């Protein structure tokens, strides 16, 4: 059946279950909006079983005014994607618009809508060039992606409704129709408060749009759909994207394997440490590295991107003091991935395809047996 409404999901987050990766300290809401000057908005679209898609907007306050820019860095883990605005972001080391996430074939309409949003801002009447940043993952397994259902109004609503409240997670916004690691994916978010010694503290926040392949790994414990759901669970014997990958050692995928090759992950990292663009590129790199902790296989057809931006005043933090930020972003990415799955709900979608939510009772039982549970 279509996903159920979930008004209170806090008890299902990895941290509340005793499954948070690493020992880092989260911010007050354990989400990207813990970083000063960052807001998030969603538009979620359900139409029967045909459409499960949406828009997620990450809005740095500093770019939401005329002429506003923030330093930014980009890392491409695997470039099988349609990230709009990537080359100028990498060349200039900055972003001048909010970041919008959606489904693959709607990315270009979303980019046009983002241009409209910025051009309509006060004092932007003379703007004749703009670099909208729009990321995507392919939600075509559960949603009618060819219909390109995202409209300008959907994007504008996500942007205008963005708030600094705790980020809604799971089957919302750009994660409405995604699937990851053999289960229903979604939007996840996490944060860390980082001690930089003589340079004070900063907050690192991550938002993930999860839609990639691999074997779900929770604190080192592998969780496969076959064992968690049973081999005869509906959808597990469907050819194509609905077939979960078996647990394998790295590098053992046959060259002619017809299993799903991954469908991408977008990682947005916000920091308030006052880093420059070069340093932020290094942070974005570690964000993509963090996917390995959650079990990504970085498959041939997966577009895995990390974008990091900074909202803080420049502090001149030397590179040798960046390690705590590097560690924090990897932890936060791993936790954001877990929350995107743990807060997702089973979704019946297009052409009869179904993606099942990861069964948390099974995860808790297996992690407890492995001594990987904080309880």
Short mmCIF file of C-alpha atoms in Angstrom, two decimals:
data_model
loop_
_atom_site.label_atom_id
_atom_site.label_comp_id
_atom_site.label_asym_id
_atom_site.label_seq_id
_atom_site.Cartn_x
_atom_site.Cartn_y
_atom_site.Cartn_z
CA UNK A 1 0.00 0.00 0.00
CA UNK A 2 1.12 3.60 -0.34
CA UNK A 3 3.23 4.85 2.52
CA UNK A 4 1.53 5.65 5.80
CA UNK A 5 1.71 9.07 7.34
CA UNK A 6 4.27 9.23 10.14
CA UNK A 7 3.65 12.28 12.34
CA UNK A 8 6.31 11.47 14.97
CA UNK A 9 9.39 9.65 13.75
CA UNK A 10 11.98 10.68 16.33
CA UNK A 11 11.94 7.28 18.04
CA UNK A 12 12.90 5.59 14.75
CA UNK A 13 16.08 7.56 14.16
CA UNK A 14 19.33 5.61 14.38
CA UNK A 15 20.52 7.53 17.43
CA UNK A 16 17.31 6.89 19.37
CA UNK A 17 17.60 3.19 18.55
CA UNK A 18 21.16 2.99 19.86
CA UNK A 19 22.63 2.63 16.37
CA UNK A 20 24.32 5.98 15.77
CA UNK A 21 27.65 5.56 13.96
CA UNK A 22 30.68 6.96 15.76
CA UNK A 23 31.07 8.89 19.00
CA UNK A 24 30.59 12.45 17.72
CA UNK A 25 28.17 14.87 19.36
CA UNK A 26 25.14 15.92 17.27
CA UNK A 27 23.65 19.39 17.21
CA UNK A 28 20.32 20.19 18.89
CA UNK A 29 18.16 18.72 16.10
CA UNK A 30 20.78 16.38 14.61
CA UNK A 31 20.13 17.81 11.16
CA UNK A 32 21.65 20.20 8.63
CA UNK A 33 19.60 23.10 9.97
CA UNK A 34 21.75 23.04 13.12
CA UNK A 35 24.25 24.99 11.00
CA UNK A 36 23.62 28.71 11.38
CA UNK A 37 21.96 30.27 8.35
CA UNK A 38 20.64 27.09 6.68
CA UNK A 39 17.01 26.30 5.90
CA UNK A 40 15.34 23.30 4.25
CA UNK A 41 12.00 22.99 2.44
CA UNK A 42 10.18 20.03 0.90
CA UNK A 43 7.35 19.45 -1.53
CA UNK A 44 6.11 15.85 -1.56
CA UNK A 45 3.99 14.47 -4.41
CA UNK A 46 1.87 11.32 -4.27
CA UNK A 47 -0.68 10.44 -6.94
CA UNK A 48 -2.02 6.96 -6.35
CA UNK A 49 0.70 4.48 -7.20
CA UNK A 50 1.79 6.37 -10.34
CA UNK A 51 3.69 9.27 -8.77
CA UNK A 52 5.99 9.30 -5.76
CA UNK A 53 8.38 12.19 -6.21
CA UNK A 54 9.11 15.68 -4.98
CA UNK A 55 11.50 18.55 -4.38
CA UNK A 56 13.90 19.36 -1.56
CA UNK A 57 15.50 22.80 -1.29
CA UNK A 58 18.54 23.62 0.84
CA UNK A 59 18.68 27.39 1.28
CA UNK A 60 21.71 29.15 2.74
CA UNK A 61 20.45 32.52 3.98
CA UNK A 62 23.49 34.26 2.49
CA UNK A 63 22.54 33.35 -1.10
CA UNK A 64 18.87 34.19 -0.62
CA UNK A 65 19.56 37.90 -1.11
CA UNK A 66 20.65 39.86 -4.18
CA UNK A 67 24.27 39.18 -5.06
CA UNK A 68 24.72 36.70 -2.22
CA UNK A 69 27.34 33.95 -2.47
CA UNK A 70 28.96 31.43 -0.17
CA UNK A 71 32.20 29.48 -0.69
CA UNK A 72 31.59 25.92 -1.81
CA UNK A 73 33.35 22.79 -2.97
CA UNK A 74 32.30 19.83 -5.10
CA UNK A 75 33.48 16.23 -5.17
CA UNK A 76 32.34 13.74 -7.80
CA UNK A 77 32.54 10.22 -6.43
CA UNK A 78 31.05 8.77 -9.61
CA UNK A 79 29.84 11.13 -12.31
CA UNK A 80 26.87 9.19 -13.66
CA UNK A 81 24.52 12.08 -12.97
CA UNK A 82 23.00 15.30 -14.23
CA UNK A 83 24.15 17.79 -11.60
CA UNK A 84 23.19 21.19 -12.99
CA UNK A 85 25.69 23.95 -12.27
CA UNK A 86 28.59 21.65 -11.44
CA UNK A 87 31.33 23.12 -13.63
CA UNK A 88 30.97 26.72 -12.49
CA UNK A 89 30.69 25.61 -8.87
CA UNK A 90 33.97 23.73 -9.22
CA UNK A 91 35.67 26.53 -11.19
CA UNK A 92 34.72 29.47 -8.98
CA UNK A 93 34.38 27.67 -5.66
CA UNK A 94 31.08 29.27 -4.73
CA UNK A 95 27.31 28.94 -5.03
CA UNK A 96 25.00 31.84 -5.75
CA UNK A 97 21.63 30.07 -5.50
CA UNK A 98 19.94 27.66 -3.13
CA UNK A 99 20.49 23.97 -3.90
CA UNK A 100 17.48 22.05 -5.23
CA UNK A 101 17.15 18.26 -5.33
CA UNK A 102 14.56 16.28 -7.33
CA UNK A 103 14.10 13.35 -9.74
CA UNK A 104 16.38 12.96 -12.77
CA UNK A 105 14.13 14.02 -15.64
CA UNK A 106 12.68 16.90 -13.63
CA UNK A 107 16.08 18.42 -12.84
CA UNK A 108 16.04 20.75 -15.83
CA UNK A 109 12.58 22.13 -15.12
CA UNK A 110 13.67 22.56 -11.52
CA UNK A 111 16.72 24.53 -12.67
CA UNK A 112 14.53 26.86 -14.70
CA UNK A 113 12.24 27.35 -11.71
CA UNK A 114 15.24 28.11 -9.50
CA UNK A 115 16.32 30.78 -11.99
CA UNK A 116 12.83 32.28 -11.77
CA UNK A 117 13.05 32.29 -7.97
CA UNK A 118 16.36 34.16 -7.95
CA UNK A 119 15.50 36.62 -10.74
CA UNK A 120 12.32 37.58 -8.92
CA UNK A 121 14.24 38.58 -5.79
CA UNK A 122 14.39 42.33 -5.03
CA UNK A 123 17.40 44.12 -6.54
CA UNK A 124 18.04 41.32 -9.04
CA UNK A 125 16.45 43.21 -11.94
CA UNK A 126 19.77 43.59 -13.77
CA UNK A 127 20.92 39.97 -13.43
CA UNK A 128 21.69 38.39 -16.83
CA UNK A 129 23.74 35.35 -15.78
CA UNK A 130 23.10 32.82 -13.05
CA UNK A 131 24.34 29.38 -12.05
CA UNK A 132 21.46 27.35 -10.57
CA UNK A 133 22.57 24.24 -8.68
CA UNK A 134 20.21 21.27 -9.00
CA UNK A 135 21.01 17.69 -8.07
CA UNK A 136 19.00 14.59 -8.86
CA UNK A 137 18.55 10.89 -8.38
CA UNK A 138 16.47 8.55 -10.51
CA UNK A 139 13.14 7.73 -8.83
CA UNK A 140 11.73 6.07 -11.96
CA UNK A 141 11.29 2.66 -10.35
CA UNK A 142 8.50 3.89 -8.07
CA UNK A 143 7.33 6.97 -10.00
CA UNK A 144 6.36 7.86 -13.56
CA UNK A 145 9.57 9.75 -14.20
CA UNK A 146 8.92 10.25 -17.92
CA UNK A 147 5.93 12.46 -17.15
CA UNK A 148 8.33 15.00 -15.59
CA UNK A 149 5.72 15.96 -13.00
CA UNK A 150 7.70 18.66 -11.18
CA UNK A 151 6.38 22.13 -11.99
CA UNK A 152 7.74 25.59 -11.32
CA UNK A 153 5.23 26.00 -8.52
CA UNK A 154 6.48 22.86 -6.78
CA UNK A 155 10.02 24.22 -6.75
CA UNK A 156 8.98 27.70 -5.69
CA UNK A 157 6.90 26.25 -2.85
CA UNK A 158 9.83 24.20 -1.56
CA UNK A 159 12.08 27.26 -1.66
CA UNK A 160 9.58 29.62 -0.07
CA UNK A 161 8.62 27.16 2.67
CA UNK A 162 12.21 26.43 3.71
CA UNK A 163 12.71 26.78 7.47
CA UNK A 164 15.41 26.25 10.08
CA UNK A 165 13.17 23.76 11.89
CA UNK A 166 14.29 20.14 12.32
CA UNK A 167 14.44 18.53 8.88
CA UNK A 168 11.58 16.22 7.95
CA UNK A 169 13.09 12.90 6.85
CA UNK A 170 12.20 9.63 5.16
CA UNK A 171 9.76 9.52 2.23
CA UNK A 172 9.57 13.27 1.74
CA UNK A 173 10.60 15.79 -0.90
CA UNK A 174 13.25 14.54 -3.29
CA UNK A 175 13.39 11.26 -1.37
CA UNK A 176 9.74 10.37 -1.87
CA UNK A 177 10.40 7.81 -4.61
CA UNK A 178 13.98 6.75 -3.95
CA UNK A 179 15.40 3.35 -2.98
CA UNK A 180 18.72 2.56 -1.35
CA UNK A 181 20.70 -0.51 -0.36
CA UNK A 182 17.81 -2.82 -1.30
CA UNK A 183 15.20 -0.99 0.80
CA UNK A 184 13.05 2.13 0.55
CA UNK A 185 15.32 5.18 0.69
CA UNK A 186 14.56 8.84 1.22
CA UNK A 187 15.90 12.03 2.76
CA UNK A 188 18.17 11.80 5.79
CA UNK A 189 19.99 14.44 7.80
CA UNK A 190 22.46 14.58 10.66
CA UNK A 191 24.90 16.99 12.30
CA UNK A 192 27.99 17.12 14.49
CA UNK A 193 29.37 19.78 16.82
CA UNK A 194 33.12 19.85 16.26
CA UNK A 195 35.85 21.00 18.66
CA UNK A 196 38.58 22.82 16.72
CA UNK A 197 40.79 23.56 19.70
CA UNK A 198 42.21 27.08 19.57
CA UNK A 199 39.87 27.81 16.64
CA UNK A 200 36.73 27.27 18.71
CA UNK A 201 33.87 25.05 17.65
CA UNK A 202 31.82 24.63 14.50
CA UNK A 203 28.82 22.65 13.35
CA UNK A 204 28.82 20.27 10.39
CA UNK A 205 25.43 19.33 8.92
CA UNK A 206 24.56 16.82 6.20
CA UNK A 207 21.48 16.20 4.08
CA UNK A 208 21.37 13.04 1.96
CA UNK A 209 19.06 12.02 -0.90
CA UNK A 210 19.64 8.25 -0.89
CA UNK A 211 19.06 6.13 -3.98
CA UNK A 212 22.12 3.92 -4.33
CA UNK A 213 23.03 0.23 -4.30
CA UNK A 214 25.15 -1.89 -1.99
CA UNK A 215 24.59 -3.74 1.27
CA UNK A 216 23.09 -1.81 4.17
CA UNK A 217 25.72 -1.78 6.91
CA UNK A 218 24.80 -0.70 10.44
CA UNK A 219 27.79 -0.34 12.74
CA UNK A 220 29.64 -2.91 10.68
CA UNK A 221 26.71 -5.33 10.60
CA UNK A 222 25.42 -6.18 7.08
CA UNK A 223 21.65 -6.19 6.56
CA UNK A 224 20.35 -7.68 3.30
CA UNK A 225 16.75 -7.61 2.04
CA UNK A 226 16.87 -11.38 1.57
CA UNK A 227 17.42 -12.04 5.26
CA UNK A 228 15.51 -9.04 6.61
CA UNK A 229 12.37 -9.44 4.49
CA UNK A 230 12.50 -13.09 3.44
CA UNK A 231 13.24 -14.39 -0.03
CA UNK A 232 9.53 -14.66 -0.86
CA UNK A 233 8.67 -11.07 0.10
CA UNK A 234 6.69 -9.26 -2.63
CA UNK A 235 8.95 -7.51 -5.09
CA UNK A 236 12.15 -9.34 -4.21
CA UNK A 237 11.85 -11.62 -7.23
CA UNK A 238 11.02 -8.83 -9.68
CA UNK A 239 13.71 -8.37 -12.35
CA UNK A 240 15.52 -5.07 -12.65
CA UNK A 241 15.80 -2.37 -10.04
CA UNK A 242 13.56 -4.16 -7.54
CA UNK A 243 15.99 -7.05 -7.21
CA UNK A 244 18.22 -6.42 -4.20
CA UNK A 245 21.93 -7.12 -4.61
CA UNK A 246 23.29 -10.15 -2.76
CA UNK A 247 25.96 -9.69 -0.11
CA UNK A 248 29.33 -9.90 -1.85
CA UNK A 249 32.92 -9.12 -1.18
CA UNK A 250 34.13 -5.90 -2.85
CA UNK A 251 35.23 -6.32 -6.44
CA UNK A 252 33.38 -9.58 -7.10
CA UNK A 253 30.64 -8.22 -9.39
CA UNK A 254 30.78 -10.06 -12.75
CA UNK A 255 31.33 -7.86 -15.80
CA UNK A 256 28.09 -9.07 -17.39
CA UNK A 257 26.03 -8.81 -14.20
CA UNK A 258 22.50 -7.53 -14.86
CA UNK A 259 21.81 -6.53 -11.25
CA UNK A 260 20.95 -2.91 -10.52
CA UNK A 261 23.97 -0.68 -10.96
CA UNK A 262 22.96 2.05 -8.56
CA UNK A 263 20.96 5.19 -9.02
CA UNK A 264 22.85 7.87 -7.15
CA UNK A 265 23.21 9.77 -3.92
CA UNK A 266 23.28 13.53 -3.44
CA UNK A 267 25.07 14.76 -0.32
CA UNK A 268 24.78 18.38 0.79
CA UNK A 269 27.14 19.47 3.57
CA UNK A 270 26.86 22.75 5.45
CA UNK A 271 29.61 24.06 7.75
CA UNK A 272 30.01 27.26 9.75
CA UNK A 273 33.79 27.02 10.22
CA UNK A 274 34.80 29.78 7.79
CA UNK A 275 36.52 27.41 5.35
CA UNK A 276 37.60 28.38 1.86
CA UNK A 277 36.58 26.66 -1.38
CA UNK A 278 39.63 24.42 -1.56
CA UNK A 279 39.07 23.19 1.98
CA UNK A 280 35.38 22.69 1.28
CA UNK A 281 36.24 20.48 -1.68
CA UNK A 282 38.19 18.32 0.74
CA UNK A 283 35.18 18.23 3.07
CA UNK A 284 32.89 17.24 0.16
CA UNK A 285 35.32 14.44 -0.67
CA UNK A 286 35.05 13.03 2.84
CA UNK A 287 31.26 13.22 2.61
CA UNK A 288 31.27 10.79 -0.31
CA UNK A 289 33.76 8.60 1.56
CA UNK A 290 31.18 8.42 4.35
CA UNK A 291 28.82 6.46 2.11
CA UNK A 292 31.13 3.46 2.45
CA UNK A 293 30.33 3.26 6.16
CA UNK A 294 26.67 2.71 5.31
CA UNK A 295 27.42 0.06 2.67
CA UNK A 296 27.53 1.80 -0.72
CA UNK A 297 29.14 -0.20 -3.52
CA UNK A 298 29.76 2.95 -5.63
CA UNK A 299 28.34 1.15 -8.65
CA UNK A 300 28.96 1.97 -12.30
CA UNK A 301 25.63 3.68 -12.80
CA UNK A 302 25.51 5.64 -9.56
CA UNK A 303 25.88 9.42 -9.57
CA UNK A 304 27.47 10.11 -6.20
CA UNK A 305 28.12 13.79 -5.48
CA UNK A 306 29.16 15.79 -2.45
CA UNK A 307 28.59 19.56 -2.28
CA UNK A 308 29.92 21.43 0.76
CA UNK A 309 29.36 25.10 1.55
CA UNK A 310 30.25 27.35 4.47
CA UNK A 311 28.09 29.97 6.15
CA UNK A 312 30.64 31.18 8.70
CA UNK A 313 33.09 34.06 8.88
CA UNK A 314 36.59 33.23 7.65
CA UNK A 315 38.80 32.03 10.53
CA UNK A 316 41.91 31.03 8.63
CA UNK A 317 41.82 27.46 9.92
CA UNK A 318 44.97 25.69 8.70
CA UNK A 319 44.63 22.37 6.90
CA UNK A 320 46.31 20.43 9.70
CA UNK A 321 43.36 21.30 11.94
CA UNK A 322 40.69 19.97 9.55
CA UNK A 323 40.77 16.34 10.71
CA UNK A 324 37.94 16.75 13.26
CA UNK A 325 35.73 18.15 10.49
CA UNK A 326 36.71 15.31 8.15
CA UNK A 327 35.81 12.71 10.79
CA UNK A 328 32.57 14.49 11.67
CA UNK A 329 31.27 14.71 8.11
CA UNK A 330 31.84 11.00 7.51
CA UNK A 331 29.96 10.12 10.69
CA UNK A 332 27.13 12.50 9.85
CA UNK A 333 26.78 11.08 6.33
CA UNK A 334 26.58 7.52 7.66
CA UNK A 335 23.92 8.55 10.18
CA UNK A 336 21.96 10.54 7.58
CA UNK A 337 21.87 7.47 5.34
CA UNK A 338 20.58 5.30 8.18
CA UNK A 339 17.90 7.83 9.08
CA UNK A 340 16.79 8.11 5.45
CA UNK A 341 16.05 4.37 5.49
CA UNK A 342 14.85 3.99 9.07
CA UNK A 343 12.28 6.78 8.64
CA UNK A 344 11.10 5.59 5.22
CA UNK A 345 7.93 3.57 4.77
CA UNK A 346 7.03 0.77 2.37
CA UNK A 347 5.87 2.28 -0.91
CA UNK A 348 3.87 0.67 -3.72
CA UNK A 349 4.69 2.49 -6.90
CA UNK A 350 4.62 2.64 -10.67
CA UNK A 351 4.01 -0.55 -12.71
CA UNK A 352 3.37 -2.53 -9.52
CA UNK A 353 6.86 -2.06 -8.13
CA UNK A 354 7.19 -2.04 -4.35
CA UNK A 355 10.06 -0.98 -2.15
CA UNK A 356 9.95 -2.21 1.42
CA UNK A 357 11.02 -0.26 4.45
CA UNK A 358 13.88 -1.80 6.37
CA UNK A 359 12.36 -3.79 9.27
CA UNK A 360 13.78 -2.12 12.36
CA UNK A 361 13.01 -5.05 14.68
CA UNK A 362 15.22 -7.26 12.55
CA UNK A 363 18.00 -4.65 12.46
CA UNK A 364 17.90 -4.26 16.24
CA UNK A 365 17.92 -8.01 16.80
CA UNK A 366 20.88 -8.61 14.50
CA UNK A 367 22.89 -5.65 15.78
CA UNK A 368 22.22 -6.68 19.37
CA UNK A 369 23.43 -10.20 18.66
CA UNK A 370 26.59 -8.72 17.13
CA UNK A 371 27.20 -6.48 20.15
CA UNK A 372 26.66 -3.36 18.04
CA UNK A 373 23.73 -1.86 19.95
CA UNK A 374 24.00 0.94 22.53
CA UNK A 375 21.50 -0.53 24.96
#
